[in-house]
PDB file of C-alpha atoms and ligand atoms in Angstrom:
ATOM      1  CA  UNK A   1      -8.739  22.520  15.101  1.00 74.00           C
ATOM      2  CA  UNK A   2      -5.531  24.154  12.713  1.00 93.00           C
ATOM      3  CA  UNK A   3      -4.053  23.133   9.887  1.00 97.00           C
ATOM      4  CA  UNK A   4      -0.138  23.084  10.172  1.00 98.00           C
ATOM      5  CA  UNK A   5       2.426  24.234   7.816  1.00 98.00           C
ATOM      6  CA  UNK A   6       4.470  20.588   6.629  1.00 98.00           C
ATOM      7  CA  UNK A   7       7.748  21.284   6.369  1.00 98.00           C
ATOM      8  CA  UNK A   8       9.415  19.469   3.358  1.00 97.00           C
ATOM      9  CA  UNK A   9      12.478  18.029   2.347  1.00 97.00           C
ATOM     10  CA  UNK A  10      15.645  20.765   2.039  1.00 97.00           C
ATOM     11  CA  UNK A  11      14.155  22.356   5.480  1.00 98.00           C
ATOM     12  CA  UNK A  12      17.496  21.990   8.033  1.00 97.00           C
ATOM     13  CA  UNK A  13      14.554  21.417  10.800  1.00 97.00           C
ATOM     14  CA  UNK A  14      13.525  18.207   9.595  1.00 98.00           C
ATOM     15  CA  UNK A  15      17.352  17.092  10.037  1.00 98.00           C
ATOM     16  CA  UNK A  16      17.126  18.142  13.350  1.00 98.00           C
ATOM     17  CA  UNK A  17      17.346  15.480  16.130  1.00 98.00           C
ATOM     18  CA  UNK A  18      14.044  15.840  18.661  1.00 98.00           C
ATOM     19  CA  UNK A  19      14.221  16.682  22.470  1.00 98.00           C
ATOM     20  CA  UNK A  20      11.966  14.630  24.624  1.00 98.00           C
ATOM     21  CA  UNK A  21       9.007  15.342  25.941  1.00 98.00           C
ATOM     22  CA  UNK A  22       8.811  15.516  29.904  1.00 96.00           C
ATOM     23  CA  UNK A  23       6.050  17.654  30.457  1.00 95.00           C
ATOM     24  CA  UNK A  24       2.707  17.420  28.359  1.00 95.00           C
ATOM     25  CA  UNK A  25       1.320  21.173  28.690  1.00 97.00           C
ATOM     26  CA  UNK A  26      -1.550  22.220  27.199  1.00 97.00           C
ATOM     27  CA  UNK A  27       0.587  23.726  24.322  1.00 97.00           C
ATOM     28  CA  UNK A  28       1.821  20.150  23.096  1.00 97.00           C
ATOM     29  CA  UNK A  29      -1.748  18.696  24.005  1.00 97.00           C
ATOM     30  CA  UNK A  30      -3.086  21.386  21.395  1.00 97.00           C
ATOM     31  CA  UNK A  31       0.102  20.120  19.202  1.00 98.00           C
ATOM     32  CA  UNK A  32      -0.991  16.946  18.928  1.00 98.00           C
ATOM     33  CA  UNK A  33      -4.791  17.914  18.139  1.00 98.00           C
ATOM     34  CA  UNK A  34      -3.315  19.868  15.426  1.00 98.00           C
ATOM     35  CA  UNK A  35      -1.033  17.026  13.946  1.00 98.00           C
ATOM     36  CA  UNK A  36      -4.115  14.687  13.852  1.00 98.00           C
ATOM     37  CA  UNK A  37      -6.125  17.315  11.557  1.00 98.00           C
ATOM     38  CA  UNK A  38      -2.923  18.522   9.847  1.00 98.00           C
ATOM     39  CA  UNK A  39      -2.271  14.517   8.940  1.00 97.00           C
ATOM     40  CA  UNK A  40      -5.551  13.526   8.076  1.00 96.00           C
ATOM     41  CA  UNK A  41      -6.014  16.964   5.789  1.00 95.00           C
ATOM     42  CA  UNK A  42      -3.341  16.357   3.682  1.00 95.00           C
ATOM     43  CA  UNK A  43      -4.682  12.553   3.644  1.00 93.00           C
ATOM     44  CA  UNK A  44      -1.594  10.898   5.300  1.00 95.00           C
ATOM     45  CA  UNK A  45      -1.411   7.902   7.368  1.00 96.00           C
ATOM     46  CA  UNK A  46       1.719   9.526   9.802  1.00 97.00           C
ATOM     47  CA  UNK A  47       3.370  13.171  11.031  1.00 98.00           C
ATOM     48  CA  UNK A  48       6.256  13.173  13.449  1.00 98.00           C
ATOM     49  CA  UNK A  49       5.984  17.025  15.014  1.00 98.00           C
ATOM     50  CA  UNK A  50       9.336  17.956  13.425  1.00 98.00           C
ATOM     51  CA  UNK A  51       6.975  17.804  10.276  1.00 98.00           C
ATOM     52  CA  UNK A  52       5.556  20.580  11.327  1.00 98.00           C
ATOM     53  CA  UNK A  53       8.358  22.778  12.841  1.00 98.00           C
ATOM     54  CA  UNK A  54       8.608  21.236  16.697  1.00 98.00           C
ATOM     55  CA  UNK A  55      11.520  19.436  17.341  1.00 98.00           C
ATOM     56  CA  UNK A  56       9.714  17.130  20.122  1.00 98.00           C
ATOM     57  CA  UNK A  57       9.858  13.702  20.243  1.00 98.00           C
ATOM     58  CA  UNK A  58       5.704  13.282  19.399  1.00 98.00           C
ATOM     59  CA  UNK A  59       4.159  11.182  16.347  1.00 98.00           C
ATOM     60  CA  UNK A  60       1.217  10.356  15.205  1.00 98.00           C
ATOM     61  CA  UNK A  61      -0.187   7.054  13.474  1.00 98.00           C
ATOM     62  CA  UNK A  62      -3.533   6.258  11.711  1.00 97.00           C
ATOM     63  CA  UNK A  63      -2.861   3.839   9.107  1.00 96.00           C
ATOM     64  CA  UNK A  64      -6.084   2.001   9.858  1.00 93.00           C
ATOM     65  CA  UNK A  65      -8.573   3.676  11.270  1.00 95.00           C
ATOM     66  CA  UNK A  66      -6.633   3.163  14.869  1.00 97.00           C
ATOM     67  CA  UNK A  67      -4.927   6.212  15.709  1.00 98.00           C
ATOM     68  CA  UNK A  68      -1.723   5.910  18.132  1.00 98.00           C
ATOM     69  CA  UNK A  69      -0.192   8.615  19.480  1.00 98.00           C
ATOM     70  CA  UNK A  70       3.301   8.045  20.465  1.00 98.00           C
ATOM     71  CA  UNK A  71       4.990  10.598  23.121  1.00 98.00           C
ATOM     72  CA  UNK A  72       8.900   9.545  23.651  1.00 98.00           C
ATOM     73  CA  UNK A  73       8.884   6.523  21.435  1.00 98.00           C
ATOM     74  CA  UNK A  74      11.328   3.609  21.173  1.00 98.00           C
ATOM     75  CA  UNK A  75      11.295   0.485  19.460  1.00 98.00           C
ATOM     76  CA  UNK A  76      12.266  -2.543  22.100  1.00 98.00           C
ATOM     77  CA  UNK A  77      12.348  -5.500  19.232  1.00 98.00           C
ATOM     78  CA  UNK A  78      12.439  -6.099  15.475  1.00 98.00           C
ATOM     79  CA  UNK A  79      11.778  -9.141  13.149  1.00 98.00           C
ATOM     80  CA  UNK A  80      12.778  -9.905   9.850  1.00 98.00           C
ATOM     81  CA  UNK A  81      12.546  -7.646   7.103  1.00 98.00           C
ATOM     82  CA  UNK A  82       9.836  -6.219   4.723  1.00 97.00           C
ATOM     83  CA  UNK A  83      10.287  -4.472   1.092  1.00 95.00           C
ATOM     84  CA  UNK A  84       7.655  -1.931   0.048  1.00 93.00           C
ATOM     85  CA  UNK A  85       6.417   1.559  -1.548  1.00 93.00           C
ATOM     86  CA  UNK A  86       6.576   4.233   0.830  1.00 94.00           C
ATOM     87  CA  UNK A  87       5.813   8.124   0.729  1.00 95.00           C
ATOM     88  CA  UNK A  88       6.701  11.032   3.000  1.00 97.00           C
ATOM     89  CA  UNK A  89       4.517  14.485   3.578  1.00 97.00           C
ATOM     90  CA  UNK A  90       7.593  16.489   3.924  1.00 97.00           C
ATOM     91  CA  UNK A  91       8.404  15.000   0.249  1.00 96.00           C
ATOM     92  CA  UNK A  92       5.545  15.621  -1.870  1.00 93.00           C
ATOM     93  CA  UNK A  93       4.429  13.671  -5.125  1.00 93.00           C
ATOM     94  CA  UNK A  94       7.759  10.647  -4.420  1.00 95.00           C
ATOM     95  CA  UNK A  95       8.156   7.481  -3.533  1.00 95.00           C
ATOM     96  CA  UNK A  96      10.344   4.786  -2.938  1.00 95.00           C
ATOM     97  CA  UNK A  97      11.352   1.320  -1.800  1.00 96.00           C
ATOM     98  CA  UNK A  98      12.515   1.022   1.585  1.00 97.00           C
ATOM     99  CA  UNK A  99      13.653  -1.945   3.640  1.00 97.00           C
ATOM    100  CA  UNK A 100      12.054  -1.649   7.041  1.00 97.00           C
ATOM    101  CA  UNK A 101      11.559  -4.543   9.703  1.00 98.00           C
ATOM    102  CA  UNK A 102       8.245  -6.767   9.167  1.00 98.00           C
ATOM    103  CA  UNK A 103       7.247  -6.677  12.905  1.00 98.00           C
ATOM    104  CA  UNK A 104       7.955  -4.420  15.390  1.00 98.00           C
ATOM    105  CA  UNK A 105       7.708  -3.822  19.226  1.00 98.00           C
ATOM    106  CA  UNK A 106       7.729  -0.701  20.402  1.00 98.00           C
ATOM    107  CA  UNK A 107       6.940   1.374  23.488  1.00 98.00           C
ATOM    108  CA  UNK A 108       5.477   5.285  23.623  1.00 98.00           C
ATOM    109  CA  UNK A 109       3.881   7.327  25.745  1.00 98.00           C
ATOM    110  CA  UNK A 110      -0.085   8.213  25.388  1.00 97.00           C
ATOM    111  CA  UNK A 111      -1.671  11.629  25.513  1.00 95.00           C
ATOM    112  CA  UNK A 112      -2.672  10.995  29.187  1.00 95.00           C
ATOM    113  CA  UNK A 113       1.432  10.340  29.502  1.00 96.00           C
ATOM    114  CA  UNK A 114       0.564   6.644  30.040  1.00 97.00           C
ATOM    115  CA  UNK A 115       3.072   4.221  29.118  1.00 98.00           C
ATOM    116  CA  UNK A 116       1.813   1.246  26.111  1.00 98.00           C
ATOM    117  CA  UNK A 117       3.169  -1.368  24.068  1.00 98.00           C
ATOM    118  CA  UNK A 118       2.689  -1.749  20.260  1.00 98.00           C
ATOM    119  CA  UNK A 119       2.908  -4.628  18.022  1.00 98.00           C
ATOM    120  CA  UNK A 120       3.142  -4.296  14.637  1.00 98.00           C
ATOM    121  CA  UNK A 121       3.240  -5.676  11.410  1.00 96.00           C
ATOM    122  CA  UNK A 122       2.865  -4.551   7.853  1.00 95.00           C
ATOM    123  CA  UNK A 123       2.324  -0.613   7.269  1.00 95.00           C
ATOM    124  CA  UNK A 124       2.156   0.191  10.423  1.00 97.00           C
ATOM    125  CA  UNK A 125       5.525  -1.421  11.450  1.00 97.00           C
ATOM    126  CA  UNK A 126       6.723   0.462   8.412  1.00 97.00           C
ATOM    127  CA  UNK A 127       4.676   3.541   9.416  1.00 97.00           C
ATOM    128  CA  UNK A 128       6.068   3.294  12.799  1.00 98.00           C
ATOM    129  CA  UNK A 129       9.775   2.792  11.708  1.00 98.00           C
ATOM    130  CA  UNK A 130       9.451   5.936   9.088  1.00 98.00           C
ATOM    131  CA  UNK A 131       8.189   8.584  12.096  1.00 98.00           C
ATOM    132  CA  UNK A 132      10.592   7.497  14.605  1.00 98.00           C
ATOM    133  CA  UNK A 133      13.251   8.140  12.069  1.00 98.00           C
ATOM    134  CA  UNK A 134      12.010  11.680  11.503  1.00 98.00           C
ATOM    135  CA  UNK A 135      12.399  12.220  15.305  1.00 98.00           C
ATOM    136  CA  UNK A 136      16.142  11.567  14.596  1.00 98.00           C
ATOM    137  CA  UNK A 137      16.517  13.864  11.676  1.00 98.00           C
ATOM    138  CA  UNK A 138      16.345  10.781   9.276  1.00 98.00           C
ATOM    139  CA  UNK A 139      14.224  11.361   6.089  1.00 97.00           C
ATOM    140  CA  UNK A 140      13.225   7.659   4.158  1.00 97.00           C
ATOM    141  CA  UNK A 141      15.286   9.222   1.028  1.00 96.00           C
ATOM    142  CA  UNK A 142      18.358   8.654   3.230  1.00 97.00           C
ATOM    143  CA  UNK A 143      17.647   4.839   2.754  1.00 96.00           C
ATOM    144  CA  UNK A 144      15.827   4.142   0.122  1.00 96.00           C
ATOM    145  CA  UNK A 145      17.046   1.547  -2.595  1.00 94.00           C
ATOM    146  CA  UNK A 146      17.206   2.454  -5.913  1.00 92.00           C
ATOM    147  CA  UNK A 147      15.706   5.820  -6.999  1.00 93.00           C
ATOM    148  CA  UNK A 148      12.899   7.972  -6.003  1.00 94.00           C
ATOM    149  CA  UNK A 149      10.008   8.196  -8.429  1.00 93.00           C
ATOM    150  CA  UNK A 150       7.212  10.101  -9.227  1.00 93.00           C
ATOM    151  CA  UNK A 151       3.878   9.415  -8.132  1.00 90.00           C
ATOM    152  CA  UNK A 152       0.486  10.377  -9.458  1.00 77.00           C
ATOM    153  CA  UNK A 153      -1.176  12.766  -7.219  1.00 63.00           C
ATOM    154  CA  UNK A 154      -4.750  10.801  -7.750  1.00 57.00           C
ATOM    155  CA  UNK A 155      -2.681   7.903  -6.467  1.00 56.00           C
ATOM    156  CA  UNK A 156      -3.910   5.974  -3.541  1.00 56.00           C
ATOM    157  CA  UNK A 157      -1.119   6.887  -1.688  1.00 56.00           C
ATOM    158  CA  UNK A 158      -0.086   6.503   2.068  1.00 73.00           C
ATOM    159  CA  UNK A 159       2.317   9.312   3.021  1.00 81.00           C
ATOM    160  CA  UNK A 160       4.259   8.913   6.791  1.00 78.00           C
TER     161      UNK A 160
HETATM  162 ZN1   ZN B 201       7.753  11.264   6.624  1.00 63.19          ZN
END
């Protein structure tokens, strides 16, 4: 188990577009170990490994208490839109609205390199539209409407 550095915003790595994975060696097995402890220390609900300085196409997703680790990611269909709140690790203490699709489709690859299908609505179609982003050097400030704002640290918030 390690703790990762998160890179934040102003960090030319996180603008960075991510190779894909082909191979999973033990190296980006122990990579994606260290995202899960990295994410859930820092109380988020998403990292995409560019967060923390690989430019790989990896993320990882526990908005619920059902992680999903997505290798290679792609989004096959969206539906309709949602408005909502939404945070970033890499920008600490801001938030802002973002337009994201309400439902969402997408394939990934699993850390036995098996192939699965995702449906999702709500945060996590949000959640999973915000980390595939990162993987193409896209940060949520890029998009978001209106302004940033502050957020209270004690804040139940849900960082991606
Ligand atoms: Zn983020």
């Amino acid at each position: 188990m390690a703790i990762r550095n998160i890179r934040h915003l102003g960090d030319e790595l996180l603008r960075k577009k991510c190779r894909e994975v082909t191979d999973l060696t033990p190296k980006l097995k122990e990579l994606i170990e260290d995202m899960y402890d990295t994410m859930y220390e820092a109380e988020g609900v998403g990292l995409a490994a560019p967060q923390v300085g690989i430019l790989k196409r990896i993320v990882v997703i526990d908005v619920d208490g059902t992680p999903y680790t997505m290798i290679n990611p792609r989004i096959l269909e969206t539906r309709d839109t949602q408005d909502g709140s939404e945070g970033c690790l890499s920008v600490p203490g801001k938030a802002g609205i973002v337009i994201r699709p309400a439902y969402v489709r997408a394939e990934a690859w699993d850390e036995n390199m098996e192939r699965y299908e995702v449906e999702a609505d709500g945060y996590l179609a949000r959640a999973i539209c915000h980390e595939l982003d990162h993987l193409e050097g896209i940060m949520y400030v890029d998009k978001v409407e209106g302004s940033i704002y502050d957020v209270e640290m004690d804040d139940e918030e849900q960082d991606v």
